[in-house]
CSV table of C-alpha atoms in Angstrom, one decimal:
chain,number,residue,atom,x,y,z
A,25,GLN,CA,-0.4,-1.1,-20.3
A,26,VAL,CA,-0.6,-0.1,-16.6
A,27,GLN,CA,2.5,-0.4,-14.4
A,28,VAL,CA,2.8,-0.2,-10.5
A,29,MET,CA,5.5,0.2,-8.8
A,30,GLU,CA,6.4,0.3,-5.0
A,31,SER,CA,8.9,2.1,-2.9
A,32,GLY,CA,10.2,3.0,0.3
A,33,GLY,CA,10.6,-0.3,2.2
A,34,GLY,CA,13.6,-1.1,4.6
A,35,LEU,CA,15.0,-2.3,7.8
A,36,VAL,CA,14.0,-0.3,10.8
A,37,ASP,CA,13.8,-0.5,14.6
A,38,VAL,CA,10.7,-1.3,16.7
A,39,GLY,CA,8.8,1.8,17.2
A,40,GLY,CA,10.3,3.5,13.9
A,41,SER,CA,8.7,4.8,10.8
A,42,LEU,CA,8.6,4.3,7.0
A,43,ARG,CA,6.9,6.1,4.2
A,44,LEU,CA,5.8,3.6,1.4
A,45,SER,CA,5.5,5.2,-2.0
A,46,CYS,CA,3.3,3.5,-5.0
A,47,ALA,CA,3.2,4.9,-8.3
A,48,VAL,CA,1.1,3.8,-11.1
A,49,SER,CA,1.9,4.6,-14.8
A,50,GLY,CA,0.7,3.7,-18.5
A,51,SER,CA,-2.7,4.3,-19.4
A,52,ILE,CA,-4.1,5.1,-16.1
A,53,TRP,CA,-7.2,7.0,-16.9
A,54,GLY,CA,-10.0,5.5,-15.3
A,55,THR,CA,-8.0,4.6,-11.9
A,56,ARG,CA,-10.9,4.0,-9.4
A,57,VAL,CA,-9.2,2.3,-6.3
A,58,MET,CA,-5.8,2.2,-5.1
A,59,ALA,CA,-4.9,0.3,-2.2
A,60,TRP,CA,-2.2,-1.4,0.2
A,61,TYR,CA,-2.1,-5.2,0.7
A,62,ARG,CA,0.9,-7.1,2.6
A,63,GLN,CA,2.0,-10.7,3.2
A,64,ALA,CA,4.2,-11.8,5.7
A,65,PRO,CA,6.2,-15.2,5.2
A,66,GLY,CA,4.2,-18.3,5.7
A,67,LYS,CA,0.5,-16.1,5.8
A,68,GLN,CA,-2.0,-15.0,3.6
A,69,ARG,CA,-2.2,-11.5,1.7
A,70,GLU,CA,-3.7,-9.2,4.0
A,71,PHE,CA,-5.7,-6.0,3.3
A,72,VAL,CA,-3.7,-2.9,5.0
A,73,ALA,CA,-5.4,0.6,3.4
A,74,ARG,CA,-7.4,1.7,0.4
A,75,MET,CA,-8.4,5.1,-1.3
A,76,SER,CA,-11.4,5.2,-3.9
A,77,ASP,CA,-11.6,8.4,-5.9
A,78,GLY,CA,-13.4,11.1,-4.1
A,79,GLY,CA,-13.6,8.7,-0.9
A,80,SER,CA,-12.6,8.4,2.3
A,81,PRO,CA,-9.6,6.1,3.3
A,82,ASP,CA,-10.2,2.3,4.9
A,83,TYR,CA,-8.0,0.7,7.1
A,84,GLY,CA,-7.3,-2.9,8.1
A,85,ASP,CA,-7.6,-3.8,11.7
A,86,SER,CA,-3.8,-4.0,12.0
A,87,ALA,CA,-3.4,-0.5,10.3
A,88,LYS,CA,-5.8,1.3,12.4
A,89,GLY,CA,-4.5,3.9,14.3
A,90,ARG,CA,-0.9,3.4,13.3
A,91,PHE,CA,-0.7,3.8,9.4
A,92,ARG,CA,-2.2,6.8,7.2
A,93,VAL,CA,-3.1,6.2,3.6
A,94,SER,CA,-2.9,9.3,1.4
A,95,ARG,CA,-3.2,9.6,-2.6
A,96,GLY,CA,-1.3,12.1,-4.6
A,97,ARG,CA,-2.7,15.0,-6.3
A,98,ALA,CA,-2.4,13.6,-9.7
A,99,GLN,CA,-4.2,10.6,-8.2
A,100,ASP,CA,-1.8,8.2,-9.9
A,101,THR,CA,0.4,7.9,-6.6
A,102,LEU,CA,-0.4,6.4,-3.1
A,103,TYR,CA,1.4,6.7,0.0
A,104,LEU,CA,1.1,4.9,3.1
A,105,GLN,CA,3.0,6.2,6.4
A,106,LEU,CA,3.9,3.8,8.9
A,107,SER,CA,4.2,4.4,12.2
A,108,ASP,CA,5.0,3.0,15.6
A,109,LEU,CA,6.3,-0.5,13.5
A,110,GLN,CA,6.4,-3.8,15.4
A,111,PRO,CA,7.8,-7.0,14.5
A,112,GLU,CA,4.6,-8.4,13.0
A,113,ASP,CA,4.3,-5.5,10.9
A,114,THR,CA,7.4,-7.3,8.8
A,115,ALA,CA,6.0,-8.4,5.5
A,116,THR,CA,6.1,-7.4,1.9
A,117,TYR,CA,3.8,-4.6,1.2
A,118,TYR,CA,2.2,-4.8,-2.4
A,119,CYS,CA,0.3,-2.0,-4.1
A,120,PHE,CA,-2.9,-2.6,-5.8
A,121,ALA,CA,-4.8,-0.4,-8.5
A,122,SER,CA,-8.3,-1.0,-10.1
A,123,VAL,CA,-8.1,0.6,-13.3
A,124,ARG,CA,-11.2,0.5,-15.8
A,125,GLY,CA,-12.1,-2.7,-13.8
A,126,HIS,CA,-9.0,-4.4,-14.4
A,127,ASP,CA,-6.6,-5.2,-11.2
A,128,PHE,CA,-2.8,-4.7,-11.1
A,129,TRP,CA,-0.3,-5.4,-8.6
A,130,GLY,CA,3.1,-4.2,-8.1
A,131,GLN,CA,6.1,-6.5,-7.3
A,132,GLY,CA,6.0,-5.2,-3.3
A,133,THR,CA,8.5,-3.5,-1.2
A,134,GLN,CA,9.9,-5.3,1.8
A,135,VAL,CA,9.6,-4.0,5.5
A,136,THR,CA,11.4,-5.7,7.9
A,137,VAL,CA,11.1,-4.1,11.9
A,138,SER,CA,13.9,-5.3,14.0
A,139,SER,CA,13.7,-5.9,17.6
């Protein structure tokens, strides 16, 4: 059994910053890819950033230059540093993990940017 849990969301002013965390627990050996997605009300889920085992980070267009993804030493945590947040960044941010070929999602953490 694998569990994925996000934390760190909240309400922030325009231009502010947040750091999101994702922890994968359970039978996590063989975790190959961890990623962040987001979904705003009325919109499709959107890729934000990801890291593979031993690979370089990869970003979606909305994240380039403002967000930074990193992985913990134990490889079972994923972080997303959000900077210069804008109202269009308001969304539920979801963590994704690919473990032994199976996909797991967290429940999401809400980020709201107030103008």
